[in-house]
Structure formats: structure tokens, C-alpha cells
């Protein structure tokens, strides 16, 4: 197996993890990974596509940033996502971002439409999630299909310097250095939204955790927050 084959398998695995966590449904949503300054691996569609939950390494194709094949034969029988611009513009805007997950987590969409701002309402329950929300999660206000670079740039501008953005009435974009981190961020964001909806439904008020608690919410390191967490996600898949 070549290095490119291994990367295809990783992106495909990330797609299946996202689907298993309910962050996408059916055929909607896609992940990508930058390969070099001009190309990325991205989940593409074919006439035999059976949905994100069943993504195969062969569904991950090498594509140039302009949407053309990244190598001979890469788009034979495959089509790039309509929203390729989400991936390209996110990667171009921040060199630290190598992986992009565009997903449709229903709890996040519902919370945003209900006027709920994603905030750090809990702490040690999910420390990475709490820190993700501490500075606020930005919202791209348009509910459109982001199918060109102009719309992609608008979304990226709304995203700012942060790693995630909510697309109103649409979904989210999560960007990171790795596929694992991009998907795990999305899982944390969806859990914050789900818990916020649950608290509101129970008649409770949403309050940020106490400011003094942050000093005792340490970074437990990538070995725990990413590596161990990803092993769990992969094991849940049965991979």
C-alpha cells in the first residue's frame, strides 16, 4: 500500500466515523485532506455511491484545487462535490489546516435555528469541547449551497481564525491539522449543541462554566484527546 493509499483509507474512515456519530446522513457531507499546495484528497461521488456511512477508500479521489483531476484517471467515473469550494477556500485561508470536514449535524443546526449560541456550558464532561466553545463558535448566516469560491470565501471570513463554523440552516465546517482532529471537533460541537437543546427542553437556563474553573481544565495531550479518542471511534465502527 502506498502512502497515498493509506491517506485515502484514512479519509474514508473519517467519513464512516462521522456517519456513525450521526453527523451526516445519506449521501450528504464530505471530508478532505491536503496533499500538497495544489491538490487534495476528497470524498467524491459516483453512480454507485451508497452514502457517506459506506465510504470506501476508492471514493476518495485526488483532485486539484480547481476541481480537475489531480492525476490521470482520478475522476474517471467520479464527480467532485458541489461544495468543493468549502474545502479549497478553507485550506487556502490557513496553511495550518490540512483536513476539512463539512458535515450536517442535526443538533447543531437545530440549536442554531433555535437561537442557541454554542457556549462552554460544561467542563470536565468534555474538556476539548469546552475549550473549543470558550471563545464562541461563529455562524455563517447564509443557508446556501456553497458551490463557488465567492461563497466559500464568505464562509471562511465568517469562520475567522477559529477551527469551526456553523453554516445556518445547513451544517458545519471543521478544519484541523488531521482528519482525526477535524472529525473529533465536530463530535464535540454536536455534543455541546445536543446538551444545550436538552437543557433548554428541561426548562433550564444555559450558563457558561465559572471562569475560575478553566485553570483546572488542562490539556490532557494529543495521546488522550486525539489518539485514544480516535481508537474508540474506529473500534465503534468495527474497523
JSON list of C-alpha atoms in Angstrom, two decimals:
[
{"chain": "A", "resi": 1, "resn": "UNK", "atom": "CA", "xyz": [0.00, 0.00, 0.00]},
{"chain": "A", "resi": 2, "resn": "UNK", "atom": "CA", "xyz": [1.38, 3.40, -0.99]},
{"chain": "A", "resi": 3, "resn": "UNK", "atom": "CA", "xyz": [1.30, 6.49, 1.22]},
{"chain": "A", "resi": 4, "resn": "UNK", "atom": "CA", "xyz": [-1.49, 7.89, -0.95]},
{"chain": "A", "resi": 5, "resn": "UNK", "atom": "CA", "xyz": [-3.48, 4.69, -0.48]},
{"chain": "A", "resi": 6, "resn": "UNK", "atom": "CA", "xyz": [-3.08, 5.00, 3.29]},
{"chain": "A", "resi": 7, "resn": "UNK", "atom": "CA", "xyz": [-4.34, 8.59, 3.18]},
{"chain": "A", "resi": 8, "resn": "UNK", "atom": "CA", "xyz": [-7.35, 7.56, 1.08]},
{"chain": "A", "resi": 9, "resn": "UNK", "atom": "CA", "xyz": [-8.17, 4.90, 3.66]},
{"chain": "A", "resi": 10, "resn": "UNK", "atom": "CA", "xyz": [-7.90, 7.45, 6.49]},
{"chain": "A", "resi": 11, "resn": "UNK", "atom": "CA", "xyz": [-10.22, 9.96, 4.82]},
{"chain": "A", "resi": 12, "resn": "UNK", "atom": "CA", "xyz": [-12.72, 7.19, 4.06]},
{"chain": "A", "resi": 13, "resn": "UNK", "atom": "CA", "xyz": [-12.54, 6.05, 7.68]},
{"chain": "A", "resi": 14, "resn": "UNK", "atom": "CA", "xyz": [-13.19, 9.62, 8.82]},
{"chain": "A", "resi": 15, "resn": "UNK", "atom": "CA", "xyz": [-16.32, 9.70, 6.66]},
{"chain": "A", "resi": 16, "resn": "UNK", "atom": "CA", "xyz": [-17.60, 6.49, 8.23]},
{"chain": "A", "resi": 17, "resn": "UNK", "atom": "CA", "xyz": [-16.88, 7.73, 11.76]},
{"chain": "A", "resi": 18, "resn": "UNK", "atom": "CA", "xyz": [-18.79, 10.96, 11.07]},
{"chain": "A", "resi": 19, "resn": "UNK", "atom": "CA", "xyz": [-21.75, 8.98, 9.76]},
{"chain": "A", "resi": 20, "resn": "UNK", "atom": "CA", "xyz": [-21.68, 6.55, 12.69]},
{"chain": "A", "resi": 21, "resn": "UNK", "atom": "CA", "xyz": [-21.85, 9.54, 15.03]},
{"chain": "A", "resi": 22, "resn": "UNK", "atom": "CA", "xyz": [-24.89, 10.93, 13.22]},
{"chain": "A", "resi": 23, "resn": "UNK", "atom": "CA", "xyz": [-23.04, 13.96, 11.90]},
{"chain": "A", "resi": 24, "resn": "UNK", "atom": "CA", "xyz": [-24.13, 13.18, 8.35]},
{"chain": "A", "resi": 25, "resn": "UNK", "atom": "CA", "xyz": [-26.98, 11.21, 6.86]},
{"chain": "A", "resi": 26, "resn": "UNK", "atom": "CA", "xyz": [-27.46, 9.65, 3.46]},
{"chain": "A", "resi": 27, "resn": "UNK", "atom": "CA", "xyz": [-25.22, 10.99, 0.73]},
{"chain": "A", "resi": 28, "resn": "UNK", "atom": "CA", "xyz": [-24.60, 14.47, 2.16]},
{"chain": "A", "resi": 29, "resn": "UNK", "atom": "CA", "xyz": [-21.27, 15.63, 3.61]},
{"chain": "A", "resi": 30, "resn": "UNK", "atom": "CA", "xyz": [-17.62, 15.15, 2.67]},
{"chain": "A", "resi": 31, "resn": "UNK", "atom": "CA", "xyz": [-14.10, 15.21, 4.09]},
{"chain": "A", "resi": 32, "resn": "UNK", "atom": "CA", "xyz": [-10.81, 16.26, 2.53]},
{"chain": "A", "resi": 33, "resn": "UNK", "atom": "CA", "xyz": [-7.09, 16.19, 3.22]},
{"chain": "A", "resi": 34, "resn": "UNK", "atom": "CA", "xyz": [-4.46, 18.45, 1.65]},
{"chain": "A", "resi": 35, "resn": "UNK", "atom": "CA", "xyz": [-1.77, 16.52, -0.20]},
{"chain": "A", "resi": 36, "resn": "UNK", "atom": "CA", "xyz": [0.35, 19.43, -1.43]},
{"chain": "A", "resi": 37, "resn": "UNK", "atom": "CA", "xyz": [0.00, 23.10, -2.37]},
{"chain": "A", "resi": 38, "resn": "UNK", "atom": "CA", "xyz": [-2.25, 22.34, -5.33]},
{"chain": "A", "resi": 39, "resn": "UNK", "atom": "CA", "xyz": [-4.08, 19.07, -4.61]},
{"chain": "A", "resi": 40, "resn": "UNK", "atom": "CA", "xyz": [-6.27, 17.42, -2.03]},
{"chain": "A", "resi": 41, "resn": "UNK", "atom": "CA", "xyz": [-7.91, 14.07, -1.42]},
{"chain": "A", "resi": 42, "resn": "UNK", "atom": "CA", "xyz": [-11.68, 14.50, -1.16]},
{"chain": "A", "resi": 43, "resn": "UNK", "atom": "CA", "xyz": [-14.71, 12.24, -1.00]},
{"chain": "A", "resi": 44, "resn": "UNK", "atom": "CA", "xyz": [-16.27, 12.22, -4.45]},
{"chain": "A", "resi": 45, "resn": "UNK", "atom": "CA", "xyz": [-19.48, 10.70, -5.78]},
{"chain": "A", "resi": 46, "resn": "UNK", "atom": "CA", "xyz": [-20.16, 8.09, -8.41]},
{"chain": "A", "resi": 47, "resn": "UNK", "atom": "CA", "xyz": [-23.23, 6.47, -9.92]},
{"chain": "A", "resi": 48, "resn": "UNK", "atom": "CA", "xyz": [-22.78, 3.59, -7.45]},
{"chain": "A", "resi": 49, "resn": "UNK", "atom": "CA", "xyz": [-22.49, 5.79, -4.33]},
{"chain": "A", "resi": 50, "resn": "UNK", "atom": "CA", "xyz": [-24.31, 4.20, -1.38]},
{"chain": "A", "resi": 51, "resn": "UNK", "atom": "CA", "xyz": [-23.82, 7.02, 1.14]},
{"chain": "A", "resi": 52, "resn": "UNK", "atom": "CA", "xyz": [-21.23, 8.50, 3.48]},
{"chain": "A", "resi": 53, "resn": "UNK", "atom": "CA", "xyz": [-21.60, 5.68, 6.03]},
{"chain": "A", "resi": 54, "resn": "UNK", "atom": "CA", "xyz": [-20.34, 3.25, 3.40]},
{"chain": "A", "resi": 55, "resn": "UNK", "atom": "CA", "xyz": [-17.44, 5.31, 2.05]},
{"chain": "A", "resi": 56, "resn": "UNK", "atom": "CA", "xyz": [-14.68, 3.20, 0.52]},
{"chain": "A", "resi": 57, "resn": "UNK", "atom": "CA", "xyz": [-11.05, 4.26, 0.02]},
{"chain": "A", "resi": 58, "resn": "UNK", "atom": "CA", "xyz": [-11.76, 4.22, -3.70]},
{"chain": "A", "resi": 59, "resn": "UNK", "atom": "CA", "xyz": [-14.33, 7.00, -3.21]},
{"chain": "A", "resi": 60, "resn": "UNK", "atom": "CA", "xyz": [-11.54, 9.32, -2.06]},
{"chain": "A", "resi": 61, "resn": "UNK", "atom": "CA", "xyz": [-10.07, 10.90, -5.18]},
{"chain": "A", "resi": 62, "resn": "UNK", "atom": "CA", "xyz": [-7.06, 13.11, -5.80]},
{"chain": "A", "resi": 63, "resn": "UNK", "atom": "CA", "xyz": [-8.31, 16.48, -7.06]},
{"chain": "A", "resi": 64, "resn": "UNK", "atom": "CA", "xyz": [-6.63, 19.74, -7.98]},
{"chain": "A", "resi": 65, "resn": "UNK", "atom": "CA", "xyz": [-7.80, 22.88, -6.21]},
{"chain": "A", "resi": 66, "resn": "UNK", "atom": "CA", "xyz": [-9.50, 23.97, -9.44]},
{"chain": "A", "resi": 67, "resn": "UNK", "atom": "CA", "xyz": [-11.68, 20.85, -9.41]},
{"chain": "A", "resi": 68, "resn": "UNK", "atom": "CA", "xyz": [-9.89, 18.94, -12.14]},
{"chain": "A", "resi": 69, "resn": "UNK", "atom": "CA", "xyz": [-8.30, 15.52, -11.75]},
{"chain": "A", "resi": 70, "resn": "UNK", "atom": "CA", "xyz": [-5.16, 15.60, -9.62]},
{"chain": "A", "resi": 71, "resn": "UNK", "atom": "CA", "xyz": [-3.64, 12.76, -11.63]},
{"chain": "A", "resi": 72, "resn": "UNK", "atom": "CA", "xyz": [-4.58, 10.73, -14.68]},
{"chain": "A", "resi": 73, "resn": "UNK", "atom": "CA", "xyz": [-7.80, 8.77, -14.18]},
{"chain": "A", "resi": 74, "resn": "UNK", "atom": "CA", "xyz": [-8.63, 10.19, -10.75]},
{"chain": "A", "resi": 75, "resn": "UNK", "atom": "CA", "xyz": [-12.06, 11.43, -11.83]},
{"chain": "A", "resi": 76, "resn": "UNK", "atom": "CA", "xyz": [-12.93, 8.59, -14.16]},
{"chain": "A", "resi": 77, "resn": "UNK", "atom": "CA", "xyz": [-16.45, 7.65, -13.04]},
{"chain": "A", "resi": 78, "resn": "UNK", "atom": "CA", "xyz": [-16.39, 10.18, -10.19]},
{"chain": "A", "resi": 79, "resn": "UNK", "atom": "CA", "xyz": [-17.63, 13.74, -9.66]},
{"chain": "A", "resi": 80, "resn": "UNK", "atom": "CA", "xyz": [-16.21, 16.27, -7.21]},
{"chain": "A", "resi": 81, "resn": "UNK", "atom": "CA", "xyz": [-18.61, 17.54, -4.50]},
{"chain": "A", "resi": 82, "resn": "UNK", "atom": "CA", "xyz": [-20.73, 20.53, -5.46]},
{"chain": "A", "resi": 83, "resn": "UNK", "atom": "CA", "xyz": [-19.24, 22.25, -2.42]},
{"chain": "A", "resi": 84, "resn": "UNK", "atom": "CA", "xyz": [-15.59, 21.63, -3.22]},
{"chain": "A", "resi": 85, "resn": "UNK", "atom": "CA", "xyz": [-15.11, 25.38, -2.62]},
{"chain": "A", "resi": 86, "resn": "UNK", "atom": "CA", "xyz": [-15.63, 24.80, 1.12]},
{"chain": "A", "resi": 87, "resn": "UNK", "atom": "CA", "xyz": [-12.52, 22.65, 1.21]},
{"chain": "A", "resi": 88, "resn": "UNK", "atom": "CA", "xyz": [-10.38, 24.68, -1.17]},
{"chain": "A", "resi": 89, "resn": "UNK", "atom": "CA", "xyz": [-11.08, 28.07, 0.40]},
{"chain": "A", "resi": 90, "resn": "UNK", "atom": "CA", "xyz": [-10.65, 26.75, 3.94]},
{"chain": "A", "resi": 91, "resn": "UNK", "atom": "CA", "xyz": [-7.28, 25.22, 3.06]},
{"chain": "A", "resi": 92, "resn": "UNK", "atom": "CA", "xyz": [-6.11, 28.30, 1.18]},
{"chain": "A", "resi": 93, "resn": "UNK", "atom": "CA", "xyz": [-7.09, 30.62, 4.04]},
{"chain": "A", "resi": 94, "resn": "UNK", "atom": "CA", "xyz": [-5.00, 28.88, 6.69]},
{"chain": "A", "resi": 95, "resn": "UNK", "atom": "CA", "xyz": [-1.88, 26.80, 5.93]},
{"chain": "A", "resi": 96, "resn": "UNK", "atom": "CA", "xyz": [-2.20, 25.13, 9.36]},
{"chain": "A", "resi": 97, "resn": "UNK", "atom": "CA", "xyz": [-5.37, 23.47, 8.16]},
{"chain": "A", "resi": 98, "resn": "UNK", "atom": "CA", "xyz": [-4.71, 20.24, 6.28]},
{"chain": "A", "resi": 99, "resn": "UNK", "atom": "CA", "xyz": [-8.03, 18.49, 6.87]},
{"chain": "A", "resi": 100, "resn": "UNK", "atom": "CA", "xyz": [-11.57, 19.76, 6.37]},
{"chain": "A", "resi": 101, "resn": "UNK", "atom": "CA", "xyz": [-14.85, 18.11, 7.38]},
{"chain": "A", "resi": 102, "resn": "UNK", "atom": "CA", "xyz": [-18.08, 19.52, 6.01]},
{"chain": "A", "resi": 103, "resn": "UNK", "atom": "CA", "xyz": [-20.91, 17.81, 7.88]},
{"chain": "A", "resi": 104, "resn": "UNK", "atom": "CA", "xyz": [-24.63, 18.22, 8.66]},
{"chain": "A", "resi": 105, "resn": "UNK", "atom": "CA", "xyz": [-25.01, 17.52, 12.41]},
{"chain": "A", "resi": 106, "resn": "UNK", "atom": "CA", "xyz": [-28.72, 17.95, 13.17]},
{"chain": "A", "resi": 107, "resn": "UNK", "atom": "CA", "xyz": [-28.26, 19.03, 16.80]},
{"chain": "A", "resi": 108, "resn": "UNK", "atom": "CA", "xyz": [-26.00, 21.91, 15.76]},
{"chain": "A", "resi": 109, "resn": "UNK", "atom": "CA", "xyz": [-28.38, 23.03, 13.03]},
{"chain": "A", "resi": 110, "resn": "UNK", "atom": "CA", "xyz": [-31.38, 22.82, 15.39]},
{"chain": "A", "resi": 111, "resn": "UNK", "atom": "CA", "xyz": [-29.64, 24.68, 18.21]},
{"chain": "A", "resi": 112, "resn": "UNK", "atom": "CA", "xyz": [-28.57, 27.49, 15.92]},
{"chain": "A", "resi": 113, "resn": "UNK", "atom": "CA", "xyz": [-32.03, 27.81, 14.38]},
{"chain": "A", "resi": 114, "resn": "UNK", "atom": "CA", "xyz": [-33.46, 27.95, 17.92]},
{"chain": "A", "resi": 115, "resn": "UNK", "atom": "CA", "xyz": [-31.24, 30.92, 18.67]},
{"chain": "A", "resi": 116, "resn": "UNK", "atom": "CA", "xyz": [-28.93, 28.98, 20.98]},
{"chain": "A", "resi": 117, "resn": "UNK", "atom": "CA", "xyz": [-25.34, 30.20, 20.93]},
{"chain": "A", "resi": 118, "resn": "UNK", "atom": "CA", "xyz": [-22.84, 27.40, 21.42]},
{"chain": "A", "resi": 119, "resn": "UNK", "atom": "CA", "xyz": [-21.02, 28.18, 24.67]},
{"chain": "A", "resi": 120, "resn": "UNK", "atom": "CA", "xyz": [-18.93, 26.21, 27.21]},
{"chain": "A", "resi": 121, "resn": "UNK", "atom": "CA", "xyz": [-21.82, 25.12, 29.41]},
{"chain": "A", "resi": 122, "resn": "UNK", "atom": "CA", "xyz": [-19.84, 22.17, 30.81]},
{"chain": "A", "resi": 123, "resn": "UNK", "atom": "CA", "xyz": [-16.23, 21.48, 31.69]},
{"chain": "A", "resi": 124, "resn": "UNK", "atom": "CA", "xyz": [-14.67, 18.11, 32.51]},
{"chain": "A", "resi": 125, "resn": "UNK", "atom": "CA", "xyz": [-17.56, 16.35, 30.74]},
{"chain": "A", "resi": 126, "resn": "UNK", "atom": "CA", "xyz": [-15.63, 17.12, 27.52]},
{"chain": "A", "resi": 127, "resn": "UNK", "atom": "CA", "xyz": [-12.58, 19.31, 28.06]},
{"chain": "A", "resi": 128, "resn": "UNK", "atom": "CA", "xyz": [-11.64, 19.73, 24.36]},
{"chain": "A", "resi": 129, "resn": "UNK", "atom": "CA", "xyz": [-15.25, 20.64, 23.61]},
{"chain": "A", "resi": 130, "resn": "UNK", "atom": "CA", "xyz": [-15.31, 23.21, 26.41]},
{"chain": "A", "resi": 131, "resn": "UNK", "atom": "CA", "xyz": [-12.15, 24.88, 25.11]},
{"chain": "A", "resi": 132, "resn": "UNK", "atom": "CA", "xyz": [-13.50, 24.75, 21.55]},
{"chain": "A", "resi": 133, "resn": "UNK", "atom": "CA", "xyz": [-16.55, 26.74, 22.65]},
{"chain": "A", "resi": 134, "resn": "UNK", "atom": "CA", "xyz": [-14.83, 29.13, 25.06]},
{"chain": "A", "resi": 135, "resn": "UNK", "atom": "CA", "xyz": [-14.27, 31.87, 22.52]},
{"chain": "A", "resi": 136, "resn": "UNK", "atom": "CA", "xyz": [-17.65, 31.33, 20.87]},
{"chain": "A", "resi": 137, "resn": "UNK", "atom": "CA", "xyz": [-18.48, 29.45, 17.69]},
{"chain": "A", "resi": 138, "resn": "UNK", "atom": "CA", "xyz": [-19.05, 31.73, 14.68]},
{"chain": "A", "resi": 139, "resn": "UNK", "atom": "CA", "xyz": [-22.02, 31.40, 12.35]},
{"chain": "A", "resi": 140, "resn": "UNK", "atom": "CA", "xyz": [-22.11, 31.89, 8.59]},
{"chain": "A", "resi": 141, "resn": "UNK", "atom": "CA", "xyz": [-25.54, 33.43, 8.20]},
{"chain": "A", "resi": 142, "resn": "UNK", "atom": "CA", "xyz": [-26.42, 32.18, 4.71]},
{"chain": "A", "resi": 143, "resn": "UNK", "atom": "CA", "xyz": [-28.18, 28.83, 4.22]},
{"chain": "A", "resi": 144, "resn": "UNK", "atom": "CA", "xyz": [-26.93, 28.36, 0.67]},
{"chain": "A", "resi": 145, "resn": "UNK", "atom": "CA", "xyz": [-25.14, 25.61, -1.20]},
{"chain": "A", "resi": 146, "resn": "UNK", "atom": "CA", "xyz": [-21.53, 26.81, -1.10]},
{"chain": "A", "resi": 147, "resn": "UNK", "atom": "CA", "xyz": [-20.74, 25.91, -4.67]},
{"chain": "A", "resi": 148, "resn": "UNK", "atom": "CA", "xyz": [-18.28, 28.61, -5.78]},
{"chain": "A", "resi": 149, "resn": "UNK", "atom": "CA", "xyz": [-15.21, 30.37, -4.48]},
{"chain": "A", "resi": 150, "resn": "UNK", "atom": "CA", "xyz": [-17.06, 33.61, -3.69]},
{"chain": "A", "resi": 151, "resn": "UNK", "atom": "CA", "xyz": [-19.40, 31.80, -1.29]},
{"chain": "A", "resi": 152, "resn": "UNK", "atom": "CA", "xyz": [-16.51, 29.76, 0.06]},
{"chain": "A", "resi": 153, "resn": "UNK", "atom": "CA", "xyz": [-14.62, 32.94, 0.87]},
{"chain": "A", "resi": 154, "resn": "UNK", "atom": "CA", "xyz": [-17.69, 34.32, 2.65]},
{"chain": "A", "resi": 155, "resn": "UNK", "atom": "CA", "xyz": [-17.88, 31.21, 4.81]},
{"chain": "A", "resi": 156, "resn": "UNK", "atom": "CA", "xyz": [-14.16, 31.37, 5.59]},
{"chain": "A", "resi": 157, "resn": "UNK", "atom": "CA", "xyz": [-14.47, 35.05, 6.52]},
{"chain": "A", "resi": 158, "resn": "UNK", "atom": "CA", "xyz": [-17.22, 34.12, 8.98]},
{"chain": "A", "resi": 159, "resn": "UNK", "atom": "CA", "xyz": [-15.05, 31.31, 10.32]},
{"chain": "A", "resi": 160, "resn": "UNK", "atom": "CA", "xyz": [-12.24, 33.71, 11.11]},
{"chain": "A", "resi": 161, "resn": "UNK", "atom": "CA", "xyz": [-9.21, 32.30, 12.91]},
{"chain": "A", "resi": 162, "resn": "UNK", "atom": "CA", "xyz": [-11.17, 29.54, 14.62]},
{"chain": "A", "resi": 163, "resn": "UNK", "atom": "CA", "xyz": [-11.31, 25.85, 13.67]},
{"chain": "A", "resi": 164, "resn": "UNK", "atom": "CA", "xyz": [-15.10, 25.53, 13.22]},
{"chain": "A", "resi": 165, "resn": "UNK", "atom": "CA", "xyz": [-18.01, 27.48, 11.78]},
{"chain": "A", "resi": 166, "resn": "UNK", "atom": "CA", "xyz": [-21.75, 26.82, 11.79]},
{"chain": "A", "resi": 167, "resn": "UNK", "atom": "CA", "xyz": [-23.48, 27.29, 8.44]},
{"chain": "A", "resi": 168, "resn": "UNK", "atom": "CA", "xyz": [-27.01, 28.40, 9.29]},
{"chain": "A", "resi": 169, "resn": "UNK", "atom": "CA", "xyz": [-29.71, 26.02, 8.11]},
{"chain": "A", "resi": 170, "resn": "UNK", "atom": "CA", "xyz": [-27.03, 23.84, 6.57]},
{"chain": "A", "resi": 171, "resn": "UNK", "atom": "CA", "xyz": [-24.30, 22.27, 8.72]},
{"chain": "A", "resi": 172, "resn": "UNK", "atom": "CA", "xyz": [-20.77, 22.93, 9.86]},
{"chain": "A", "resi": 173, "resn": "UNK", "atom": "CA", "xyz": [-17.21, 23.11, 8.62]},
{"chain": "A", "resi": 174, "resn": "UNK", "atom": "CA", "xyz": [-14.45, 21.82, 10.89]},
{"chain": "A", "resi": 175, "resn": "UNK", "atom": "CA", "xyz": [-10.79, 22.29, 9.99]},
{"chain": "A", "resi": 176, "resn": "UNK", "atom": "CA", "xyz": [-7.64, 20.93, 11.63]},
{"chain": "A", "resi": 177, "resn": "UNK", "atom": "CA", "xyz": [-4.19, 19.53, 11.01]},
{"chain": "A", "resi": 178, "resn": "UNK", "atom": "CA", "xyz": [-5.51, 15.97, 10.80]},
{"chain": "A", "resi": 179, "resn": "UNK", "atom": "CA", "xyz": [-8.63, 14.13, 9.71]},
{"chain": "A", "resi": 180, "resn": "UNK", "atom": "CA", "xyz": [-8.94, 12.72, 13.22]},
{"chain": "A", "resi": 181, "resn": "UNK", "atom": "CA", "xyz": [-8.97, 16.13, 14.87]},
{"chain": "A", "resi": 182, "resn": "UNK", "atom": "CA", "xyz": [-11.36, 17.64, 12.32]},
{"chain": "A", "resi": 183, "resn": "UNK", "atom": "CA", "xyz": [-13.93, 14.89, 12.97]},
{"chain": "A", "resi": 184, "resn": "UNK", "atom": "CA", "xyz": [-13.43, 14.86, 16.74]},
{"chain": "A", "resi": 185, "resn": "UNK", "atom": "CA", "xyz": [-14.02, 18.64, 16.84]},
{"chain": "A", "resi": 186, "resn": "UNK", "atom": "CA", "xyz": [-17.28, 18.08, 15.00]},
{"chain": "A", "resi": 187, "resn": "UNK", "atom": "CA", "xyz": [-18.30, 15.40, 17.50]},
{"chain": "A", "resi": 188, "resn": "UNK", "atom": "CA", "xyz": [-17.59, 17.78, 20.39]},
{"chain": "A", "resi": 189, "resn": "UNK", "atom": "CA", "xyz": [-19.51, 20.61, 18.74]},
{"chain": "A", "resi": 190, "resn": "UNK", "atom": "CA", "xyz": [-22.52, 18.39, 18.15]},
{"chain": "A", "resi": 191, "resn": "UNK", "atom": "CA", "xyz": [-22.47, 17.20, 21.77]},
{"chain": "A", "resi": 192, "resn": "UNK", "atom": "CA", "xyz": [-22.43, 20.79, 23.02]},
{"chain": "A", "resi": 193, "resn": "UNK", "atom": "CA", "xyz": [-25.43, 21.52, 20.83]},
{"chain": "A", "resi": 194, "resn": "UNK", "atom": "CA", "xyz": [-27.26, 18.36, 21.87]},
{"chain": "A", "resi": 195, "resn": "UNK", "atom": "CA", "xyz": [-26.72, 19.09, 25.56]},
{"chain": "A", "resi": 196, "resn": "UNK", "atom": "CA", "xyz": [-27.81, 22.71, 25.10]},
{"chain": "A", "resi": 197, "resn": "UNK", "atom": "CA", "xyz": [-31.04, 21.60, 23.46]},
{"chain": "A", "resi": 198, "resn": "UNK", "atom": "CA", "xyz": [-31.62, 19.07, 26.23]},
{"chain": "A", "resi": 199, "resn": "UNK", "atom": "CA", "xyz": [-31.08, 21.63, 29.00]},
{"chain": "A", "resi": 200, "resn": "UNK", "atom": "CA", "xyz": [-33.44, 24.09, 27.31]},
{"chain": "A", "resi": 201, "resn": "UNK", "atom": "CA", "xyz": [-36.06, 21.36, 26.79]},
{"chain": "A", "resi": 202, "resn": "UNK", "atom": "CA", "xyz": [-35.90, 20.57, 30.51]},
{"chain": "A", "resi": 203, "resn": "UNK", "atom": "CA", "xyz": [-36.63, 24.21, 31.30]},
{"chain": "A", "resi": 204, "resn": "UNK", "atom": "CA", "xyz": [-33.09, 25.04, 32.36]},
{"chain": "A", "resi": 205, "resn": "UNK", "atom": "CA", "xyz": [-31.00, 28.10, 31.58]},
{"chain": "A", "resi": 206, "resn": "UNK", "atom": "CA", "xyz": [-27.71, 27.86, 29.71]},
{"chain": "A", "resi": 207, "resn": "UNK", "atom": "CA", "xyz": [-24.77, 29.34, 31.65]},
{"chain": "A", "resi": 208, "resn": "UNK", "atom": "CA", "xyz": [-21.06, 29.31, 30.94]},
{"chain": "A", "resi": 209, "resn": "UNK", "atom": "CA", "xyz": [-18.96, 27.46, 33.48]},
{"chain": "A", "resi": 210, "resn": "UNK", "atom": "CA", "xyz": [-17.28, 29.58, 36.13]},
{"chain": "A", "resi": 211, "resn": "UNK", "atom": "CA", "xyz": [-14.25, 31.49, 34.90]},
{"chain": "A", "resi": 212, "resn": "UNK", "atom": "CA", "xyz": [-12.10, 30.14, 37.74]},
{"chain": "A", "resi": 213, "resn": "UNK", "atom": "CA", "xyz": [-12.66, 26.57, 36.53]},
{"chain": "A", "resi": 214, "resn": "UNK", "atom": "CA", "xyz": [-10.54, 26.99, 33.40]},
{"chain": "A", "resi": 215, "resn": "UNK", "atom": "CA", "xyz": [-7.28, 26.63, 35.31]},
{"chain": "A", "resi": 216, "resn": "UNK", "atom": "CA", "xyz": [-8.37, 23.12, 36.30]},
{"chain": "A", "resi": 217, "resn": "UNK", "atom": "CA", "xyz": [-9.40, 22.03, 32.82]},
{"chain": "A", "resi": 218, "resn": "UNK", "atom": "CA", "xyz": [-5.97, 21.10, 31.46]},
{"chain": "A", "resi": 219, "resn": "UNK", "atom": "CA", "xyz": [-4.97, 19.95, 28.01]},
{"chain": "A", "resi": 220, "resn": "UNK", "atom": "CA", "xyz": [-4.57, 16.20, 28.53]},
{"chain": "A", "resi": 221, "resn": "UNK", "atom": "CA", "xyz": [-2.48, 15.91, 25.37]},
{"chain": "A", "resi": 222, "resn": "UNK", "atom": "CA", "xyz": [-2.99, 14.53, 21.89]},
{"chain": "A", "resi": 223, "resn": "UNK", "atom": "CA", "xyz": [-2.30, 10.99, 23.04]},
{"chain": "A", "resi": 224, "resn": "UNK", "atom": "CA", "xyz": [-5.51, 11.10, 25.05]},
{"chain": "A", "resi": 225, "resn": "UNK", "atom": "CA", "xyz": [-7.63, 13.73, 23.27]},
{"chain": "A", "resi": 226, "resn": "UNK", "atom": "CA", "xyz": [-6.93, 12.52, 19.73]},
{"chain": "A", "resi": 227, "resn": "UNK", "atom": "CA", "xyz": [-5.17, 9.14, 19.57]},
{"chain": "A", "resi": 228, "resn": "UNK", "atom": "CA", "xyz": [-7.17, 7.35, 22.27]},
{"chain": "A", "resi": 229, "resn": "UNK", "atom": "CA", "xyz": [-10.41, 9.06, 21.25]},
{"chain": "A", "resi": 230, "resn": "UNK", "atom": "CA", "xyz": [-9.88, 8.02, 17.62]},
{"chain": "A", "resi": 231, "resn": "UNK", "atom": "CA", "xyz": [-9.14, 4.42, 18.57]},
{"chain": "A", "resi": 232, "resn": "UNK", "atom": "CA", "xyz": [-12.51, 4.39, 20.30]},
{"chain": "A", "resi": 233, "resn": "UNK", "atom": "CA", "xyz": [-14.29, 5.79, 17.25]},
{"chain": "A", "resi": 234, "resn": "UNK", "atom": "CA", "xyz": [-12.65, 3.27, 14.95]},
{"chain": "A", "resi": 235, "resn": "UNK", "atom": "CA", "xyz": [-13.45, 0.41, 17.31]},
{"chain": "A", "resi": 236, "resn": "UNK", "atom": "CA", "xyz": [-17.10, 1.50, 17.39]},
{"chain": "A", "resi": 237, "resn": "UNK", "atom": "CA", "xyz": [-17.09, 1.10, 13.61]},
{"chain": "A", "resi": 238, "resn": "UNK", "atom": "CA", "xyz": [-15.70, -2.41, 13.85]},
{"chain": "A", "resi": 239, "resn": "UNK", "atom": "CA", "xyz": [-12.74, -1.42, 11.64]}
]
